[in-house]
Coordinates of C-alpha atoms and ligand atoms in Angstrom, one line a residue:
X14 CA -55.3 1.1 95.3
X15 CA -53.0 -0.6 97.6
X16 CA -50.4 -3.2 96.5
X17 CA -51.7 -5.7 97.9
X18 CA -54.8 -5.3 96.6
X19 CA -53.8 -4.8 93.5
X20 CA -52.1 -8.3 92.9
X21 CA -55.0 -9.7 94.6
X22 CA -57.3 -8.6 91.9
X23 CA -55.2 -9.4 89.4
X24 CA -54.8 -12.6 90.6
X25 CA -58.4 -13.3 91.1
X26 CA -58.8 -11.9 87.2
X27 CA -56.6 -14.8 86.1
X28 CA -58.2 -17.6 88.4
X29 CA -56.7 -20.8 87.6
X30 CA -53.9 -19.2 85.3
X31 CA -49.9 -18.6 85.6
X32 CA -49.8 -15.2 86.0
X33 CA -45.3 -14.0 85.5
X34 CA -43.9 -12.3 88.7
X35 CA -42.6 -9.7 85.7
X36 CA -46.2 -9.1 84.5
X37 CA -47.5 -8.6 88.2
X38 CA -44.5 -5.7 89.0
X39 CA -44.8 -4.4 85.4
X40 CA -48.2 -3.7 85.9
X41 CA -47.8 -2.6 89.0
X42 CA -44.6 -0.8 88.8
X43 CA -42.9 -2.2 91.6
X44 CA -40.1 -4.4 92.4
X45 CA -40.3 -8.4 91.7
X46 CA -39.4 -8.2 95.6
X47 CA -42.5 -5.8 96.4
X48 CA -44.6 -8.7 94.3
X49 CA -43.2 -11.3 96.3
X50 CA -43.8 -9.6 100.1
X51 CA -47.0 -9.2 98.9
X52 CA -48.0 -12.7 97.5
X53 CA -46.5 -13.8 100.9
X54 CA -49.0 -11.4 102.8
X55 CA -51.4 -12.8 101.0
X56 CA -50.6 -16.5 101.9
X57 CA -50.4 -15.3 105.6
X58 CA -54.2 -14.1 105.5
X59 CA -55.0 -17.6 103.7
X60 CA -55.0 -17.4 99.8
X61 CA -54.0 -20.5 98.1
X62 CA -51.3 -19.3 95.9
X63 CA -49.3 -21.7 93.8
X64 CA -45.6 -20.5 92.9
X65 CA -43.4 -21.6 89.8
X66 CA -40.1 -20.5 88.6
X67 CA -40.4 -19.7 85.1
X68 CA -44.2 -19.8 85.8
X69 CA -45.2 -17.1 88.5
X70 CA -48.0 -17.2 90.5
X71 CA -51.5 -19.2 90.2
X72 CA -54.4 -17.8 92.7
X73 CA -56.2 -21.6 93.6
X74 CA -59.6 -21.6 94.9
X75 CA -61.5 -18.6 96.3
X76 CA -60.2 -19.2 100.4
X77 CA -62.9 -19.7 102.8
X78 CA -61.5 -16.8 104.2
X79 CA -63.8 -13.8 105.9
X80 CA -61.9 -11.0 104.8
X81 CA -64.0 -7.9 103.5
X82 CA -62.9 -8.6 99.7
X83 CA -64.0 -12.3 99.7
X84 CA -67.5 -11.2 101.7
X85 CA -68.9 -7.3 100.8
X86 CA -68.0 -7.8 97.1
X87 CA -71.2 -10.6 96.5
X88 CA -73.5 -9.4 99.7
X89 CA -76.8 -8.7 99.4
X90 CA -77.6 -7.1 102.1
X91 CA -78.7 -3.6 102.0
X92 CA -77.1 -2.3 105.6
X93 CA -75.6 -4.7 107.1
X94 CA -71.9 -4.8 106.2
X95 CA -72.4 -2.8 103.4
X96 CA -70.3 1.0 105.2
X97 CA -68.5 -0.9 108.1
X98 CA -67.2 -4.5 108.0
X99 CA -63.9 -5.0 110.4
X100 CA -62.3 -7.9 110.1
X101 CA -59.7 -9.0 112.4
X102 CA -57.7 -12.6 111.8
X103 CA -57.6 -13.2 115.3
X104 CA -59.1 -10.6 118.8
X105 CA -60.9 -11.1 121.8
X106 CA -63.9 -11.4 121.4
X107 CA -66.0 -9.9 118.6
X108 CA -68.6 -8.8 121.0
X109 CA -66.2 -6.6 123.1
X110 CA -65.0 -5.3 120.0
X111 CA -68.3 -4.3 118.7
X112 CA -69.4 -2.7 122.0
X113 CA -66.2 -0.9 121.7
X114 CA -67.0 0.2 118.4
X115 CA -71.0 1.0 119.8
X116 CA -69.5 3.8 122.1
X117 CA -67.3 5.3 119.3
X118 CA -70.2 6.1 117.2
X119 CA -70.2 3.2 114.7
X120 CA -73.9 3.0 113.1
X121 CA -76.2 0.3 112.7
X122 CA -75.2 -2.8 110.4
X123 CA -71.7 -2.4 111.7
X124 CA -70.7 -5.9 111.2
X125 CA -67.3 -7.3 113.3
X126 CA -65.6 -10.7 112.1
X127 CA -63.2 -12.4 113.7
X128 CA -61.3 -16.0 112.0
X129 CA -60.9 -16.5 115.9
X130 CA -61.5 -15.7 119.5
X131 CA -58.7 -15.5 121.9
X132 CA -62.3 -15.1 124.4
X133 CA -65.0 -15.7 122.6
X134 CA -67.5 -15.5 125.0
X135 CA -70.9 -17.4 126.0
X136 CA -74.0 -16.5 127.7
X137 CA -73.8 -16.9 131.7
X138 CA -69.9 -16.6 131.9
X139 CA -69.4 -19.4 129.7
X140 CA -66.9 -19.5 126.8
X141 CA -67.1 -19.9 123.4
X142 CA -64.8 -22.2 121.6
X143 CA -63.3 -20.6 118.6
X144 CA -60.7 -22.5 117.1
X145 CA -59.1 -20.3 113.8
X146 CA -61.3 -20.9 110.7
X147 CA -63.3 -23.1 111.9
X148 CA -66.1 -21.2 112.5
X149 CA -68.3 -17.9 112.1
X150 CA -68.0 -15.2 115.1
X151 CA -69.6 -12.1 114.0
X152 CA -71.1 -9.5 115.7
X153 CA -73.7 -6.8 114.4
X154 CA -74.1 -3.3 116.3
X155 CA -78.0 -2.4 116.3
X156 CA -79.8 0.8 117.1
X157 CA -83.3 0.0 116.9
X158 CA -86.1 2.4 117.3
X159 CA -88.1 0.3 119.6
X160 CA -89.0 1.0 123.1
X161 CA -86.3 -1.4 125.8
X162 CA -89.1 -3.5 127.0
X163 CA -89.4 -5.3 123.2
X164 CA -85.5 -5.4 123.9
X165 CA -86.0 -9.7 124.2
X166 CA -87.4 -10.1 120.6
X167 CA -84.0 -9.3 119.5
X168 CA -82.3 -12.9 120.4
X169 CA -85.6 -14.3 119.2
X170 CA -85.2 -12.5 115.9
X171 CA -81.2 -13.7 115.3
X172 CA -82.3 -17.2 116.5
X173 CA -85.0 -17.6 113.5
X174 CA -82.3 -16.2 111.3
X175 CA -79.4 -18.8 111.7
X176 CA -81.9 -20.9 112.0
X177 CA -83.3 -20.3 109.1
X178 CA -80.0 -19.9 107.4
X179 CA -78.9 -23.3 108.5
X180 CA -82.4 -25.2 107.3
X181 CA -83.1 -23.2 103.9
X182 CA -78.9 -22.7 102.4
X183 CA -78.2 -26.4 104.2
X184 CA -80.8 -28.1 104.2
X185 CA -80.4 -28.9 107.4
X186 CA -83.1 -29.6 110.5
X187 CA -82.1 -26.7 113.4
X188 CA -84.5 -25.8 115.9
X189 CA -84.2 -23.6 118.2
X190 CA -83.7 -23.4 122.3
X191 CA -85.2 -21.0 123.8
X192 CA -83.6 -18.5 123.9
X193 CA -80.3 -18.6 122.6
X194 CA -79.3 -22.0 121.9
X195 CA -79.4 -23.4 117.8
X196 CA -79.4 -27.4 117.9
X197 CA -79.1 -30.2 115.2
X198 CA -80.4 -33.3 116.6
X199 CA -80.1 -32.4 120.4
X200 CA -76.4 -30.8 119.4
X201 CA -75.6 -27.2 119.7
X202 CA -74.3 -25.5 116.4
X203 CA -75.1 -22.0 116.9
X204 CA -75.1 -19.7 119.7
X205 CA -76.5 -16.3 120.4
X206 CA -75.0 -13.4 122.9
X207 CA -77.0 -10.4 122.6
X208 CA -75.3 -7.2 124.8
X209 CA -77.7 -4.1 125.2
X210 CA -76.4 -0.6 126.4
X211 CA -80.2 1.2 127.6
X212 CA -81.0 4.7 128.2
X213 CA -84.0 5.0 130.2
X214 CA -86.8 3.8 128.2
X215 CA -84.7 3.8 124.8
X216 CA -82.0 1.0 123.4
X217 CA -78.7 2.9 122.6
X218 CA -77.5 -0.3 120.9
X219 CA -77.4 -3.8 120.9
X220 CA -74.5 -6.0 119.7
X221 CA -75.8 -9.0 118.7
X222 CA -73.2 -11.9 118.7
X223 CA -73.3 -15.0 116.5
X224 CA -71.3 -18.5 117.0
X225 CA -71.6 -20.8 114.2
X226 CA -69.8 -23.7 114.3
X227 CA -68.9 -24.8 110.7
X228 CA -66.1 -27.6 109.9
X229 CA -65.3 -29.1 113.8
X230 CA -64.5 -32.0 113.7
X231 CA -66.9 -33.4 116.3
X232 CA -64.3 -34.6 118.6
X233 CA -62.4 -31.7 118.9
X234 CA -64.8 -29.5 121.2
X235 CA -63.9 -29.5 124.4
X236 CA -65.0 -31.9 126.9
X237 CA -66.5 -29.8 129.4
X238 CA -69.3 -28.1 127.1
X239 CA -72.6 -27.7 128.9
X240 CA -74.3 -29.6 125.7
X241 CA -73.2 -31.7 123.3
X242 CA -71.9 -29.7 120.2
X243 CA -71.7 -30.2 116.4
X244 CA -70.6 -28.4 113.3
X245 CA -71.8 -27.8 109.5
X246 CA -69.6 -30.3 108.6
X247 CA -70.2 -32.6 110.9
X248 CA -73.5 -32.5 109.6
X249 CA -73.6 -32.6 106.4
X250 CA -70.7 -35.1 105.7
X251 CA -68.7 -32.7 103.3
X252 CA -67.2 -29.3 103.2
X253 CA -68.8 -26.0 104.2
X254 CA -68.2 -22.5 103.2
X255 CA -68.4 -20.4 105.5
X256 CA -68.0 -17.3 103.5
X257 CA -71.6 -18.5 101.6
X258 CA -72.6 -19.5 105.1
X259 CA -72.1 -15.6 106.5
X260 CA -73.7 -13.8 103.9
X261 CA -76.8 -16.3 103.9
X262 CA -77.0 -15.3 107.7
X263 CA -76.5 -11.2 107.3
X264 CA -78.9 -11.0 104.9
X265 CA -81.3 -13.7 106.5
X266 CA -80.7 -11.5 109.8
X267 CA -81.5 -7.9 107.8
X268 CA -84.3 -9.3 106.4
X269 CA -85.7 -9.9 109.8
X270 CA -84.3 -7.5 112.1
X271 CA -86.3 -4.8 109.3
X272 CA -89.6 -6.4 109.8
X273 CA -89.4 -5.9 113.3
X274 CA -88.3 -2.4 113.1
X275 CA -91.6 -1.9 110.6
X276 CA -93.7 -3.4 113.7
X277 CA -94.1 -6.8 111.5
X278 CA -92.9 -9.3 114.5
X279 CA -95.9 -11.7 114.1
X280 CA -94.3 -13.7 111.7
X281 CA -90.9 -14.0 113.1
X282 CA -92.6 -15.2 116.1
X283 CA -94.9 -17.8 114.3
X284 CA -91.6 -19.2 112.8
X285 CA -89.8 -19.5 116.0
X286 CA -92.8 -20.8 117.8
X287 CA -92.5 -23.7 115.0
X288 CA -89.0 -24.1 115.1
X289 CA -88.9 -24.3 118.9
X290 CA -87.9 -27.2 120.2
X291 CA -89.5 -26.4 123.6
X292 CA -92.9 -25.6 123.2
X293 CA -95.5 -28.8 124.0
X294 CA -92.4 -30.5 126.3
X295 CA -91.9 -31.0 129.6
X296 CA -89.1 -28.7 130.9
X297 CA -86.8 -27.7 133.3
X298 CA -86.1 -24.2 133.6
X299 CA -83.5 -22.7 136.5
X300 CA -84.8 -19.9 138.5
X301 CA -82.2 -17.8 140.7
X302 CA -80.6 -21.1 141.7
X303 CA -84.2 -23.1 142.0
X304 CA -85.4 -25.3 139.5
X305 CA -89.0 -25.8 138.5
X306 CA -90.7 -28.4 136.4
X307 CA -93.1 -27.6 134.0
X308 CA -94.1 -27.7 130.5
X309 CA -93.2 -24.9 128.1
X310 CA -96.9 -23.3 126.4
X311 CA -96.1 -20.5 124.6
X312 CA -93.2 -18.1 123.3
X313 CA -95.5 -14.2 124.0
X314 CA -94.7 -11.9 122.0
X315 CA -92.2 -9.7 124.1
X316 CA -90.1 -13.2 123.1
X317 CA -91.0 -14.3 127.0
X318 CA -91.1 -18.2 127.7
X319 CA -94.3 -19.1 129.4
X320 CA -94.1 -22.3 131.4
X321 CA -97.3 -24.0 133.2
X322 CA -95.5 -25.3 136.7
X323 CA -96.9 -28.6 138.0
X324 CA -99.2 -26.4 140.2
X325 CA -101.0 -25.1 137.0
X326 CA -99.0 -22.0 137.5
X327 CA -97.9 -20.1 134.7
X328 CA -94.5 -18.5 134.6
X329 CA -93.0 -16.0 132.8
X330 CA -89.8 -16.4 132.2
X331 CA -87.7 -13.4 130.4
X332 CA -83.8 -15.2 130.6
X333 CA -82.3 -18.2 132.1
X334 CA -81.7 -21.6 131.4
X335 CA -84.4 -24.1 130.8
X336 CA -83.3 -27.8 129.2
X337 CA -85.5 -30.5 127.8
X338 CA -86.5 -33.1 131.1
X339 CA -85.8 -35.6 128.6
X340 CA -82.3 -34.5 127.6
X341 CA -81.0 -34.3 131.8
X342 CA -79.5 -37.2 132.5
Ligands
BTN9 C1 -74.1 -19.2 124.0 O1 -74.5 -19.8 123.2 O2 -73.7 -18.7 125.2 C2 -73.7 -17.8 123.4 C3 -72.2 -18.0 122.1 C4 -72.5 -16.5 121.7 C5 -70.8 -16.6 120.5 C6 -70.4 -15.5 119.9 S1 -69.2 -15.9 118.9 C7 -69.4 -13.7 118.0 C8 -69.6 -13.4 120.0 N1 -68.4 -12.9 120.0 C9 -68.3 -13.7 121.9 O3 -67.7 -13.3 122.5 N2 -69.2 -14.4 121.5 C10 -70.5 -13.9 120.4

């Protein structure tokens, strides 16, 4: 065990109590300066530790940081994040990191998390606003034994898991805007970026990246976002715990993904249809620079959207930009 971990463990065992520097140094057989160095490091990581002369150190609350120590011990997943949980205080993009790890052979269920992304990526070359400690920026490496034509099921499985997490854990009313957006009251709270490496008819890996706005103020989002944004805190009007939400998200994602691997996509599809904000609505679909107006009538078993256009032709949309006609200014 590293000295950092040993000191953190002692402080955690006595959370809320003062622990003297002397006790920490004798317990771990190091100097008081060495103890202080580690406390300083923990403070930099986001732990809230008070220090006072003659009293020592006191760990105040559980920090809302996504360090492995804070997440992994109470994960209830079987695989996701169990063996491989890769944490960055700051990185360019967790999807880029995860893709690199996937090419290096990291296994299915590897979870890559960052507190902040310098170059968070959204779909269609957009950026994902990723300020420090206010959101969840997570990517999961999947190696599904599925034929590649079923690959579009994965973003849908993810969208269902994200919406379920928000709705069942936090009592929100999140809906899915096919294929990859999660909205509450017309505002975007989460986005999904799935990137795959395929080989003939098989899938080498899929990296599923999820960006979830947690404690952002509604006014802080960049003005040029494609649609208005919101966060868990803005919707609930109170502080939200990123650690709890990440654990629940990984669990829900694993359950849905395992169902998919077992060949049971029916339930997820039914849920996606129930949670869809587009079905039965007039939509505008952008396809190769053209706009098509029609009614979104179905999400099919490949995860594609079916739109009946004005001429009555049913278009199968594999990916792209679809908006509710009523939300377009
Ligand atoms: C979108 O709505 O356009 C998709 C946004 C996906 C953002 C997440 S944040 C974690 C992961 N890393 C990235 O660079 N992007 C995804």
